PDB file of C-alpha atoms and ligand atoms in Angstrom:
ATOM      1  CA  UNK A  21      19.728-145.476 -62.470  1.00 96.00           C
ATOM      2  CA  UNK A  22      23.483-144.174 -61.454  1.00 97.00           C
ATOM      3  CA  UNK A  23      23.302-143.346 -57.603  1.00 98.00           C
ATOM      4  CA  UNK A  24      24.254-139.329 -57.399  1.00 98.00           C
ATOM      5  CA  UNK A  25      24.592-139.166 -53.739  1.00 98.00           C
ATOM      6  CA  UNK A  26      28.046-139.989 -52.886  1.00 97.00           C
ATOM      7  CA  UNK A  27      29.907-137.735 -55.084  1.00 97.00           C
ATOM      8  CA  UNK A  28      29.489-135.032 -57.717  1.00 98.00           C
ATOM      9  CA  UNK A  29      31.105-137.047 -61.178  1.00 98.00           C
ATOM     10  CA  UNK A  30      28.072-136.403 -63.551  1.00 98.00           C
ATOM     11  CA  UNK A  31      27.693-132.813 -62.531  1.00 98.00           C
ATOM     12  CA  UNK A  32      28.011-129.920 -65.435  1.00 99.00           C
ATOM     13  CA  UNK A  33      27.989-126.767 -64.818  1.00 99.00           C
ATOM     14  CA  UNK A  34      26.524-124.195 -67.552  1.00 98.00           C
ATOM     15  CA  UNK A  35      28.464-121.356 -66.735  1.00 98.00           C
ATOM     16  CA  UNK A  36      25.253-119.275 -67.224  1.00 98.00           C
ATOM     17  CA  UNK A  37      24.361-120.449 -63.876  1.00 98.00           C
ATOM     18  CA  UNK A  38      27.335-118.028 -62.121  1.00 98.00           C
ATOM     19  CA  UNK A  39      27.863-115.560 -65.494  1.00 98.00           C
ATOM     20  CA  UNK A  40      27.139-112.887 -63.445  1.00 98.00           C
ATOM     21  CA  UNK A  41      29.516-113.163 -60.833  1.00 98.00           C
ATOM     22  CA  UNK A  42      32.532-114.337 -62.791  1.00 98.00           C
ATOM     23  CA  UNK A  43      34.018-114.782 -65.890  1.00 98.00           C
ATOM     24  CA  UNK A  44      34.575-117.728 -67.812  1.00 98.00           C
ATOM     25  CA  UNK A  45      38.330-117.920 -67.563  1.00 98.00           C
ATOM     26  CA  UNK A  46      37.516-117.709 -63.464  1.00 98.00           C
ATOM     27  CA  UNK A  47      34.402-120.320 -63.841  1.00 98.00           C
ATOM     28  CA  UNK A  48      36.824-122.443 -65.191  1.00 98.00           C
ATOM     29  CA  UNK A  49      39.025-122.559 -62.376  1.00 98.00           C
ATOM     30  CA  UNK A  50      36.907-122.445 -59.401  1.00 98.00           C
ATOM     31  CA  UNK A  51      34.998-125.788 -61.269  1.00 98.00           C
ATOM     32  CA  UNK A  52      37.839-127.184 -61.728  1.00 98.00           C
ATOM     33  CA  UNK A  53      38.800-126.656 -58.116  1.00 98.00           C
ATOM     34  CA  UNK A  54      35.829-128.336 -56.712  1.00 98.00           C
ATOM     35  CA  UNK A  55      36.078-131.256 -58.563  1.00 98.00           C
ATOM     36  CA  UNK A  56      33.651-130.632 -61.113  1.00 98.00           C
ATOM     37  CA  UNK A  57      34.363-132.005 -64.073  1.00 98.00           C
ATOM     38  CA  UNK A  58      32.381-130.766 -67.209  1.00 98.00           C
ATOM     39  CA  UNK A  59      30.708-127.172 -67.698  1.00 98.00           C
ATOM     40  CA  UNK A  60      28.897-125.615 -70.809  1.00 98.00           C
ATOM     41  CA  UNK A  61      29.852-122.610 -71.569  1.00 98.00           C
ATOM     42  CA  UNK A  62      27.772-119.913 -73.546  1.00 98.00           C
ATOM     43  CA  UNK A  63      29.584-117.892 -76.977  1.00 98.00           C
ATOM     44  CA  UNK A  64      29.403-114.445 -75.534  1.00 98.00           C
ATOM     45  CA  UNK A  65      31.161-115.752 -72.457  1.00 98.00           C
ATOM     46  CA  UNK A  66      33.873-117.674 -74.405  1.00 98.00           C
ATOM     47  CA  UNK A  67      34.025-114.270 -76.895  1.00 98.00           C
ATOM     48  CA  UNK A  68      35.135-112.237 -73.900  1.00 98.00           C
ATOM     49  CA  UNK A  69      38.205-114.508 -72.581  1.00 98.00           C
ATOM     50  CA  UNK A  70      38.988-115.230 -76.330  1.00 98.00           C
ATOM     51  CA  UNK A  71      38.621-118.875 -78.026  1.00 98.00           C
ATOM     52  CA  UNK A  72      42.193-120.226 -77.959  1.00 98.00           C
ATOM     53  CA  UNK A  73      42.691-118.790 -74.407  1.00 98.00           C
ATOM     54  CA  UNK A  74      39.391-121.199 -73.588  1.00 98.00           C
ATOM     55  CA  UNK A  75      41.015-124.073 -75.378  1.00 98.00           C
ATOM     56  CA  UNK A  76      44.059-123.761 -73.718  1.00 98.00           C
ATOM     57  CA  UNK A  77      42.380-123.571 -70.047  1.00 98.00           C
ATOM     58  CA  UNK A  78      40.020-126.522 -70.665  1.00 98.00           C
ATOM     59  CA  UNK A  79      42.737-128.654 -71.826  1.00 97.00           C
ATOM     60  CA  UNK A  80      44.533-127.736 -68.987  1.00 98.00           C
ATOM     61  CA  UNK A  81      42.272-128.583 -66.582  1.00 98.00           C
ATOM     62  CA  UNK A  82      40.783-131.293 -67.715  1.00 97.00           C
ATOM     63  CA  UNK A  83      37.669-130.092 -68.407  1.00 98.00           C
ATOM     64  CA  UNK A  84      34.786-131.545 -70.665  1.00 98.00           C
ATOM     65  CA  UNK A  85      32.347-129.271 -72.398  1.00 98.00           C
ATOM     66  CA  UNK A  86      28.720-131.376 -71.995  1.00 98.00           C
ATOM     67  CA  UNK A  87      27.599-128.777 -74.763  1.00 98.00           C
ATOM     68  CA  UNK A  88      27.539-125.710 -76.079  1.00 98.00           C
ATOM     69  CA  UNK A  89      25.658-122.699 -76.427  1.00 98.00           C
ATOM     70  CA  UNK A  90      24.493-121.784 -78.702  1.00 98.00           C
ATOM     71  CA  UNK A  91      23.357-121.755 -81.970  1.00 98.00           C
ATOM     72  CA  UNK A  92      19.424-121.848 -83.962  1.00 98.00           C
ATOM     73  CA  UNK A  93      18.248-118.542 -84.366  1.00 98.00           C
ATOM     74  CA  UNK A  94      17.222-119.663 -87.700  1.00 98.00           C
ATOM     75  CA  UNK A  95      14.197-117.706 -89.050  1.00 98.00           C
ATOM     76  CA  UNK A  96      14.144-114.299 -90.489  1.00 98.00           C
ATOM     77  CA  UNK A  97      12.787-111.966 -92.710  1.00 98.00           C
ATOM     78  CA  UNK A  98      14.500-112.101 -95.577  1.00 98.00           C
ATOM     79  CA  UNK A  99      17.190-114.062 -97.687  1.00 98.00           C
ATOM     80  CA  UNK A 100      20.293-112.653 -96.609  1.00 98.00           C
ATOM     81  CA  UNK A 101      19.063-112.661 -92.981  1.00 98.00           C
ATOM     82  CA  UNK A 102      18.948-116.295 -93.375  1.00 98.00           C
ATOM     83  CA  UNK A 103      22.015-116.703 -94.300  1.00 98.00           C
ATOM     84  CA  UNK A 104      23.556-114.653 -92.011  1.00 98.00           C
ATOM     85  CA  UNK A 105      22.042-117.094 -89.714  1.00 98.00           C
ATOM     86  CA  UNK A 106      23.659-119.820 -91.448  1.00 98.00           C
ATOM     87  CA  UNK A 107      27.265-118.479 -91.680  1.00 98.00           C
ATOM     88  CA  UNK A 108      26.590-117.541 -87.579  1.00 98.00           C
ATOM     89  CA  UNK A 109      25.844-121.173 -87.217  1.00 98.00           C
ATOM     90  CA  UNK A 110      28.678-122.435 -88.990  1.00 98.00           C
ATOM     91  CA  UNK A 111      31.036-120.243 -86.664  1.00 98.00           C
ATOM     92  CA  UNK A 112      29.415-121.795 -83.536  1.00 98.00           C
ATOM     93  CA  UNK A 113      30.100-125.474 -84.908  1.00 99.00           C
ATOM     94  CA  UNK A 114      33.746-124.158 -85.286  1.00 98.00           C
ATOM     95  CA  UNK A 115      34.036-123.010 -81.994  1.00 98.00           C
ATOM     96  CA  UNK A 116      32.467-125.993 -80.429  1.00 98.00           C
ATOM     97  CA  UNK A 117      35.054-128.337 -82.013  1.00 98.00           C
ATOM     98  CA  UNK A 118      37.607-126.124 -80.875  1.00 98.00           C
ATOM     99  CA  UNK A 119      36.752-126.498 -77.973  1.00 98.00           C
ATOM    100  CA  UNK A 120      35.992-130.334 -78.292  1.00 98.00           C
ATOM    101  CA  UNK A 121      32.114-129.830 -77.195  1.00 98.00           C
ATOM    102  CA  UNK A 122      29.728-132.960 -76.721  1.00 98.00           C
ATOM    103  CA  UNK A 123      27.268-130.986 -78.704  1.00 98.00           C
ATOM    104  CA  UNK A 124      26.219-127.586 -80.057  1.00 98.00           C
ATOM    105  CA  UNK A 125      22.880-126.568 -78.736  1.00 99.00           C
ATOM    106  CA  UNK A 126      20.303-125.336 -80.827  1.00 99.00           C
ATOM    107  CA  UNK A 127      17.752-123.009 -79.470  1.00 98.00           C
ATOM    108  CA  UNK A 128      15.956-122.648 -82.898  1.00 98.00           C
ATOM    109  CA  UNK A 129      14.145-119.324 -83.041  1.00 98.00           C
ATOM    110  CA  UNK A 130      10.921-118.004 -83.493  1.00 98.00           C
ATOM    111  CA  UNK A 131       9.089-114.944 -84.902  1.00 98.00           C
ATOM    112  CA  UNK A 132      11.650-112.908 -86.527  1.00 98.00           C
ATOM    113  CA  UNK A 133      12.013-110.141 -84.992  1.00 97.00           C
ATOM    114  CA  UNK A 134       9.803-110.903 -81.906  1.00 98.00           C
ATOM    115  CA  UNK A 135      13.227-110.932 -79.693  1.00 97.00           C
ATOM    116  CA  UNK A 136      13.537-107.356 -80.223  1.00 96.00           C
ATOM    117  CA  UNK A 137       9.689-106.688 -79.414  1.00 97.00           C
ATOM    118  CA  UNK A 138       8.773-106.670 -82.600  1.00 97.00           C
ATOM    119  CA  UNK A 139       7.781-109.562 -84.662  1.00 98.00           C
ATOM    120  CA  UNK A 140       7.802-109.001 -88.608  1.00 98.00           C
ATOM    121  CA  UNK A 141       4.984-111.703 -89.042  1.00 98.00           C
ATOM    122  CA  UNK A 142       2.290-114.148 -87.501  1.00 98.00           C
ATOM    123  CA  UNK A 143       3.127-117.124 -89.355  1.00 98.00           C
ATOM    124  CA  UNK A 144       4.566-119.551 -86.824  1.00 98.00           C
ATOM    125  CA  UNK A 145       4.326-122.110 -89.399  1.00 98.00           C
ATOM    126  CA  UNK A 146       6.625-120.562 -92.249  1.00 98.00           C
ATOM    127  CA  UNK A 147       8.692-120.056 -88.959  1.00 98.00           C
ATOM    128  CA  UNK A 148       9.274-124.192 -88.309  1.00 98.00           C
ATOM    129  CA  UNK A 149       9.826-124.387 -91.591  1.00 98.00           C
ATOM    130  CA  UNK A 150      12.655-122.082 -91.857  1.00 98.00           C
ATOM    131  CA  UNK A 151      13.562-124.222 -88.350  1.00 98.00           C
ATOM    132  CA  UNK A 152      13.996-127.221 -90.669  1.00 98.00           C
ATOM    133  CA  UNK A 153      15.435-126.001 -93.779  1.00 98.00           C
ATOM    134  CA  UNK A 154      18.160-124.620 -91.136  1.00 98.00           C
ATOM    135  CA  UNK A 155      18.799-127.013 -89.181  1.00 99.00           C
ATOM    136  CA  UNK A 156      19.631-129.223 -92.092  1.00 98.00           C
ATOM    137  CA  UNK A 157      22.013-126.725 -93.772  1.00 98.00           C
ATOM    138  CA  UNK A 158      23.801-126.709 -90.231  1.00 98.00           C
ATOM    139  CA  UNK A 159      23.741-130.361 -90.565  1.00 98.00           C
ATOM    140  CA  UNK A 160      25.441-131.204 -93.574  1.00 98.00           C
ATOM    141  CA  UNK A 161      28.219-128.893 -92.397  1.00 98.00           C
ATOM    142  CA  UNK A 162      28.120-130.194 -89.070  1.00 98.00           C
ATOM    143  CA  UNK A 163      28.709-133.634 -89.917  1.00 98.00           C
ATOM    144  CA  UNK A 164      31.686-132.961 -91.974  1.00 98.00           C
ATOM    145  CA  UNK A 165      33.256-132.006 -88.788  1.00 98.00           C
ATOM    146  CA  UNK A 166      31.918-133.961 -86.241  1.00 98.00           C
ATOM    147  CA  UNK A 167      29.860-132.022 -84.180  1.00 98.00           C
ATOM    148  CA  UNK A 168      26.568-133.458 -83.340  1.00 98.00           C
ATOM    149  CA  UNK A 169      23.699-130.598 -82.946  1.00 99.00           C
ATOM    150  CA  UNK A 170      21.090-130.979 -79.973  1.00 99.00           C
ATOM    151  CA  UNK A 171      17.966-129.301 -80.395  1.00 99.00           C
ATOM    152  CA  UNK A 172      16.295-128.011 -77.216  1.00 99.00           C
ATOM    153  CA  UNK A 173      12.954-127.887 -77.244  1.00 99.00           C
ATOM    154  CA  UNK A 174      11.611-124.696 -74.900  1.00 98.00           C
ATOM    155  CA  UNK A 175       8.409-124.188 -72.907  1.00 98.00           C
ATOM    156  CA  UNK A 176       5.620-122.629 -75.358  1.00 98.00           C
ATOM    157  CA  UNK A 177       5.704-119.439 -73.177  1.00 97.00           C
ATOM    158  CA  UNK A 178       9.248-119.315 -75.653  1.00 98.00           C
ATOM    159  CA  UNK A 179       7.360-119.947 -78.629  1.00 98.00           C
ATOM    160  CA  UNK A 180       7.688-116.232 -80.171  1.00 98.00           C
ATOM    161  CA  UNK A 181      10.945-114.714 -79.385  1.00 98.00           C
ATOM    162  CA  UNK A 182      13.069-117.967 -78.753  1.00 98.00           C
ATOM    163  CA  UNK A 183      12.112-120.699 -79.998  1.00 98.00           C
ATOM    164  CA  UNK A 184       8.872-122.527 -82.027  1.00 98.00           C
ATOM    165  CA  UNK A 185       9.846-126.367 -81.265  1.00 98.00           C
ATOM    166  CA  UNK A 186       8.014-126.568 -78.327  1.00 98.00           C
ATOM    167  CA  UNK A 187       7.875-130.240 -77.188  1.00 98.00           C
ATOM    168  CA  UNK A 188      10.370-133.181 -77.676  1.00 98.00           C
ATOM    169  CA  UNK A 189       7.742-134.706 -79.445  1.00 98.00           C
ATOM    170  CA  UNK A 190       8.111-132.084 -82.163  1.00 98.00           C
ATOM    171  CA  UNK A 191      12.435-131.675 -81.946  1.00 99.00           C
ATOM    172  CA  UNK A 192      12.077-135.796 -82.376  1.00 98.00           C
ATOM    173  CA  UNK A 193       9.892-135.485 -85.440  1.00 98.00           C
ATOM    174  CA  UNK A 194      12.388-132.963 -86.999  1.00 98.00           C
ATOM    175  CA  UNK A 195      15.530-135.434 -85.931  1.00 98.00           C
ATOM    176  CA  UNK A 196      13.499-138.035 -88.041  1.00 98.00           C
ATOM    177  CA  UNK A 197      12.926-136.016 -90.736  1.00 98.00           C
ATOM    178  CA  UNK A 198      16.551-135.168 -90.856  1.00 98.00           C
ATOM    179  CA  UNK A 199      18.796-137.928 -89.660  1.00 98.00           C
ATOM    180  CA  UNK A 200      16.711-140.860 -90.876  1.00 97.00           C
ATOM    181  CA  UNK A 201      19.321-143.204 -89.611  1.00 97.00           C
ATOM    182  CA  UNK A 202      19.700-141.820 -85.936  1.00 97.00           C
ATOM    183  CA  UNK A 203      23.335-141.895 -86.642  1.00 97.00           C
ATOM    184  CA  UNK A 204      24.193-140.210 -83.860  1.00 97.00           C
ATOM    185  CA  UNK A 205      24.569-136.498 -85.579  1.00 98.00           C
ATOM    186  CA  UNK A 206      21.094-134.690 -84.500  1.00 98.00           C
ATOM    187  CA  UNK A 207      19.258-135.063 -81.269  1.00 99.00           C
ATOM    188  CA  UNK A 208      17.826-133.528 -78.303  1.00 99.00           C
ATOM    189  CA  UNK A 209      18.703-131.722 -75.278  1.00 99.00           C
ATOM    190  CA  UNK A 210      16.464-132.255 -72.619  1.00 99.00           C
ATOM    191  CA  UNK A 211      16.018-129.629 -70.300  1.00 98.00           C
ATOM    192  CA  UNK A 212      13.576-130.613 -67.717  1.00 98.00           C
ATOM    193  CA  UNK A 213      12.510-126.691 -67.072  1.00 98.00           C
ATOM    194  CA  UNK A 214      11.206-127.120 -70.474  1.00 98.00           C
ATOM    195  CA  UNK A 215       9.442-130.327 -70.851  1.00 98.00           C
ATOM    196  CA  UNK A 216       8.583-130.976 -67.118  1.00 98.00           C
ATOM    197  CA  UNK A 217       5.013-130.976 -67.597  1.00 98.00           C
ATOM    198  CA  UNK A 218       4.521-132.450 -71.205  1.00 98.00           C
ATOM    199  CA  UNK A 219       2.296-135.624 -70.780  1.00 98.00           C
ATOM    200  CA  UNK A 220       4.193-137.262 -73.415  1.00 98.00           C
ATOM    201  CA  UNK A 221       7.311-136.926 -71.775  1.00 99.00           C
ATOM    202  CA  UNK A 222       7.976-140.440 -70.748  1.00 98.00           C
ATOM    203  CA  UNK A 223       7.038-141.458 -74.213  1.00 98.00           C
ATOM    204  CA  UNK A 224       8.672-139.587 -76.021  1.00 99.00           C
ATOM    205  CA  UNK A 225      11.842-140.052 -74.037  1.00 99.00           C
ATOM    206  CA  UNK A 226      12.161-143.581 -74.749  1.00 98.00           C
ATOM    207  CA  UNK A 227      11.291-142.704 -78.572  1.00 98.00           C
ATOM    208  CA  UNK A 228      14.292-140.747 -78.205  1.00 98.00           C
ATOM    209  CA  UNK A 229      16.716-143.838 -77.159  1.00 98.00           C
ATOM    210  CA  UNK A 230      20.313-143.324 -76.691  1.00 98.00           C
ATOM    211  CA  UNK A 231      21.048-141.894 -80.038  1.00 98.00           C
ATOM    212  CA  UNK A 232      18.894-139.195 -79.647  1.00 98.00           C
ATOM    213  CA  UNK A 233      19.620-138.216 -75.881  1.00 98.00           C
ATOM    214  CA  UNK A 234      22.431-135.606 -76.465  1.00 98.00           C
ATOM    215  CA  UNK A 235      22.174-133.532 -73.105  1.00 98.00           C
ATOM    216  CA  UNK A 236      20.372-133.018 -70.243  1.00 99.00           C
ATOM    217  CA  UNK A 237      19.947-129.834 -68.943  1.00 98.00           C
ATOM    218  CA  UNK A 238      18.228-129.399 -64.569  1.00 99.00           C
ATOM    219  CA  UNK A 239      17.256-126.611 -62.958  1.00 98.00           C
ATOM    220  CA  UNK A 240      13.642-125.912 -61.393  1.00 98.00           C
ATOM    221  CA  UNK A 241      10.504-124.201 -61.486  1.00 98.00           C
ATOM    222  CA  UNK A 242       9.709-121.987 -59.152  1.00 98.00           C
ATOM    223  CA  UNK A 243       6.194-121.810 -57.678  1.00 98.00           C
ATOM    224  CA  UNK A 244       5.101-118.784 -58.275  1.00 97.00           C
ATOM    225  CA  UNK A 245       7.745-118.123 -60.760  1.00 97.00           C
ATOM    226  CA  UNK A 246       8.574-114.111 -61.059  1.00 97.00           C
ATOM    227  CA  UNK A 247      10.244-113.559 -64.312  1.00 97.00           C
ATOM    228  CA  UNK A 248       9.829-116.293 -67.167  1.00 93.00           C
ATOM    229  CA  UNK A 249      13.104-116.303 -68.558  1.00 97.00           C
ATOM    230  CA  UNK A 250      15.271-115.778 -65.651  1.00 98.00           C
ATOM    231  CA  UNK A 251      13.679-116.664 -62.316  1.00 98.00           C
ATOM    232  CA  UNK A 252      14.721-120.509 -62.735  1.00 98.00           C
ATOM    233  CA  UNK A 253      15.078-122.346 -59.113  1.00 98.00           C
ATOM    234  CA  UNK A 254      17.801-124.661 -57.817  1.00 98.00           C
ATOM    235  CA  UNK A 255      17.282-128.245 -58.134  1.00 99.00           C
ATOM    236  CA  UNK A 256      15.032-129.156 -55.183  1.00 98.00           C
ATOM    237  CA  UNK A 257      13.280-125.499 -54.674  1.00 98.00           C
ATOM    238  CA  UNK A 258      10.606-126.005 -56.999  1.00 98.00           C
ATOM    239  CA  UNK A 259       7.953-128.470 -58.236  1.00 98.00           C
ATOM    240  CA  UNK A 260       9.687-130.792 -61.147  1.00 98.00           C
ATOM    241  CA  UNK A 261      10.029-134.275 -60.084  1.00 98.00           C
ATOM    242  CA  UNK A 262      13.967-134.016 -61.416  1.00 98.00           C
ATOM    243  CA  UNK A 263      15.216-137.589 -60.396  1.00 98.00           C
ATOM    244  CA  UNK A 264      11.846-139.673 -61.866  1.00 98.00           C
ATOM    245  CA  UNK A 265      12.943-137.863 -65.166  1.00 98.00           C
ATOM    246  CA  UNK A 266      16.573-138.797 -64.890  1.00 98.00           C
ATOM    247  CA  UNK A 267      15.330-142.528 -64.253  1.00 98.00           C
ATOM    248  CA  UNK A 268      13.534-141.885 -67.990  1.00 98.00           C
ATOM    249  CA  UNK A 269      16.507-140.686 -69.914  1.00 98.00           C
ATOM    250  CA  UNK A 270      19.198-142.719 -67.894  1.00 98.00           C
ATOM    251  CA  UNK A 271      16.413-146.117 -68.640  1.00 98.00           C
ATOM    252  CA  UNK A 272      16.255-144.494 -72.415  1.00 98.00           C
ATOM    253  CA  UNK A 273      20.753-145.035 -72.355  1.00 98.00           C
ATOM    254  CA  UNK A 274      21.693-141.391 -71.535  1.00 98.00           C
ATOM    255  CA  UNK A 275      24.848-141.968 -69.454  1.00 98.00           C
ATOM    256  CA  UNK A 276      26.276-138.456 -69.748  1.00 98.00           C
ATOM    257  CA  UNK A 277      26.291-135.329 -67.319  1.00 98.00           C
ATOM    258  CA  UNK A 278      23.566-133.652 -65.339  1.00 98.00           C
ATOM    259  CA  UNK A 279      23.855-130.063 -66.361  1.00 98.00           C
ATOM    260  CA  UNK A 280      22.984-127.281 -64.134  1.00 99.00           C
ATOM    261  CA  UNK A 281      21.724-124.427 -65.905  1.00 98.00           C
ATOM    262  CA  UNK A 282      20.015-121.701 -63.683  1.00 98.00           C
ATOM    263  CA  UNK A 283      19.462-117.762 -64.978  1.00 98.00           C
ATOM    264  CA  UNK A 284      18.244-116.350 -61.681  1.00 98.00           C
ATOM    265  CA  UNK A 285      18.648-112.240 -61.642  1.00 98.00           C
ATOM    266  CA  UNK A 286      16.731-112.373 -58.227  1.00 98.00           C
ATOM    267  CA  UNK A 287      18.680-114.820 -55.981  1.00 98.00           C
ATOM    268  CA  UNK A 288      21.386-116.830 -57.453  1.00 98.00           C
ATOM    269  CA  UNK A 289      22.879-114.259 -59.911  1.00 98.00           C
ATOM    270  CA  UNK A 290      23.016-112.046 -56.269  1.00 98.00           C
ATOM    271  CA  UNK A 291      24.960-114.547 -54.033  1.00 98.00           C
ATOM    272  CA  UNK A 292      28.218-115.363 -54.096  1.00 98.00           C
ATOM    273  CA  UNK A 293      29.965-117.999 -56.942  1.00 98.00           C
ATOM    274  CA  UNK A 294      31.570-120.349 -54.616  1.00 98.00           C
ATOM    275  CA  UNK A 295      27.975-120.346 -52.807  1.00 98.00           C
ATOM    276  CA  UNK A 296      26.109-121.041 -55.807  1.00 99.00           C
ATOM    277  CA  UNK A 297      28.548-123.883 -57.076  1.00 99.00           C
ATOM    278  CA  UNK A 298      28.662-125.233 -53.597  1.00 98.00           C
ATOM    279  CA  UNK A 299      24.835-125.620 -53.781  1.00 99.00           C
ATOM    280  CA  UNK A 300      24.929-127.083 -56.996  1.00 99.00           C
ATOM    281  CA  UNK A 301      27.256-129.664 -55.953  1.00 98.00           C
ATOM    282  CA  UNK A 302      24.747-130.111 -52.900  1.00 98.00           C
ATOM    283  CA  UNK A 303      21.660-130.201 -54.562  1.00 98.00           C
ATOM    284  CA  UNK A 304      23.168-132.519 -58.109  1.00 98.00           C
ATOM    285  CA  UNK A 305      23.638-135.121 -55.228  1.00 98.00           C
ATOM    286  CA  UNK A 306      20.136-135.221 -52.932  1.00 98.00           C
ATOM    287  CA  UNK A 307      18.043-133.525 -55.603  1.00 98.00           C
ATOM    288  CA  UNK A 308      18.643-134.877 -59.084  1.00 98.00           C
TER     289      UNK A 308
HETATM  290 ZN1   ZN B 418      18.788-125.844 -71.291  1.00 69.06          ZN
END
């Protein structure tokens, strides 16, 4: 397992983590000026600066992209809903080869509708099908470009409005299904604030292999945690056990960035950037 306490190399920063302090154009720079060395920026953020201004400043910099984010979203309602999804999908695998991304994440979708507050139907089960049949449309597109697509399996409290894959178990099962040959094209992103307390974890992350392992995604759960979606904790603040996981996926042939990737509207999002980066720098080095 690569020793993380002497410097900061294998640190990512997904520029969610200080989105609402700066944006992305600044994020860029004030990484860059610490030393960090890959970040993952989210669409909306990269919509704001514009695309080719983004391209321009990573290149410039240096930068790596250890993802993106995102695309999924896959289930809806009707036909053309689908497709929309599709088309949106396609756009996002554009803009991460722009932008020469390790990956596109996919955070899949759920209940149609169920985002909003409103879900058009029960049927989680027509809903992971839709997951599939759009994930391989994506796929066949996607590999004409290069751009491998990492599925992220959320927590089940996710299951309706975000996303219905649930363990890694279940994004590996799809991979199979739809890159038979693990060629390298679809895997997984492993976010440990999702799959912390899966009892298959350690399996299932060695089913994975290197081939699979596309991203890995640390942050922390916060006991008792205030808002599910953005009360996420800095590395070392909460209960996950972040570096026996790393020793999985590192053991499994991951050799890529840690990525940081905290939405915290109660403590993070209110203190200052170069505070929150400065922790993260901190905490990738005694804490993951
Ligand atoms: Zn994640």
């Amino acid at each position: 397992m690569r020793d993380f306490s002497a410097d900061h190399r294998w640190l990512s920063i997904n520029t969610a983590t200080v989105r609402a302090q700066w944006p992305l154009d600044r994020i860029i720079g004030e990484c860059a000026r610490r030393g960090i060395r890959a970040i993952s920026p989210w669409r909306d953020q990269v919509a704001v600066v514009g695309l080719e201004r983004v391209a321009t400043l990573i290149r410039d910099t240096g930068l790596e992209l250890s993802g993106y984010c995102r695309g999924g979203m896959f289930p809806a309602a009707t036909a053309a809903g689908r497709q929309a999804a599709l088309d949106d999908n396609r756009r996002a695998v554009d803009e991460a080869k722009t932008l020469n991304a390790a990956c596109l994440v996919l955070v899949v979708g759920g209940l149609p509708g169920a985002l909003a507050g409103h879900a058009e139907h029960k049927d989680i089960s027509r809903s992971r099908a839709e997951v599939s049949d759009g994930i391989a449309a994506t796929l066949e597109y996607a590999r004409t470009v290069g751009m491998p697509l990492a599925i992220e399996p959320l927590h089940p409290t996710y299951a309706a409005d975000r996303a219905c894959v649930n363990t890694l178990e279940q994004a590996l099962d799809l991979c199979d299904a739809l890159d038979h040959s693990r060629s390298g094209a679809l895997g997984v992103a492993v976010d440990v604030y999702h799959v912390w307390w899966d009892p298959k974890l350690q399996s299932q992350i060695a089913r994975a292999g290197r081939e699979r392992l596309l991203a890995f995604h640390v942050c922390d759960w916060l006991t008792p945690t205030r808002d599910l979606l953005n009360d996420r904790g800095m590395m070392g603040d909460g209960v996950i056990d972040i570096p026996r996981i790393r020793g999985w996926v590192e053991a499994a042939g991951f050799s890529g960035y840690s990525e940081v990737e905290i939405f915290s509207t109660q403590d993070w999002w209110q203190r200052d950037g170069g505070e929150v980066l400065d922790t993260c720098i901190a905490r990738h080095r005694s804490a993951v």
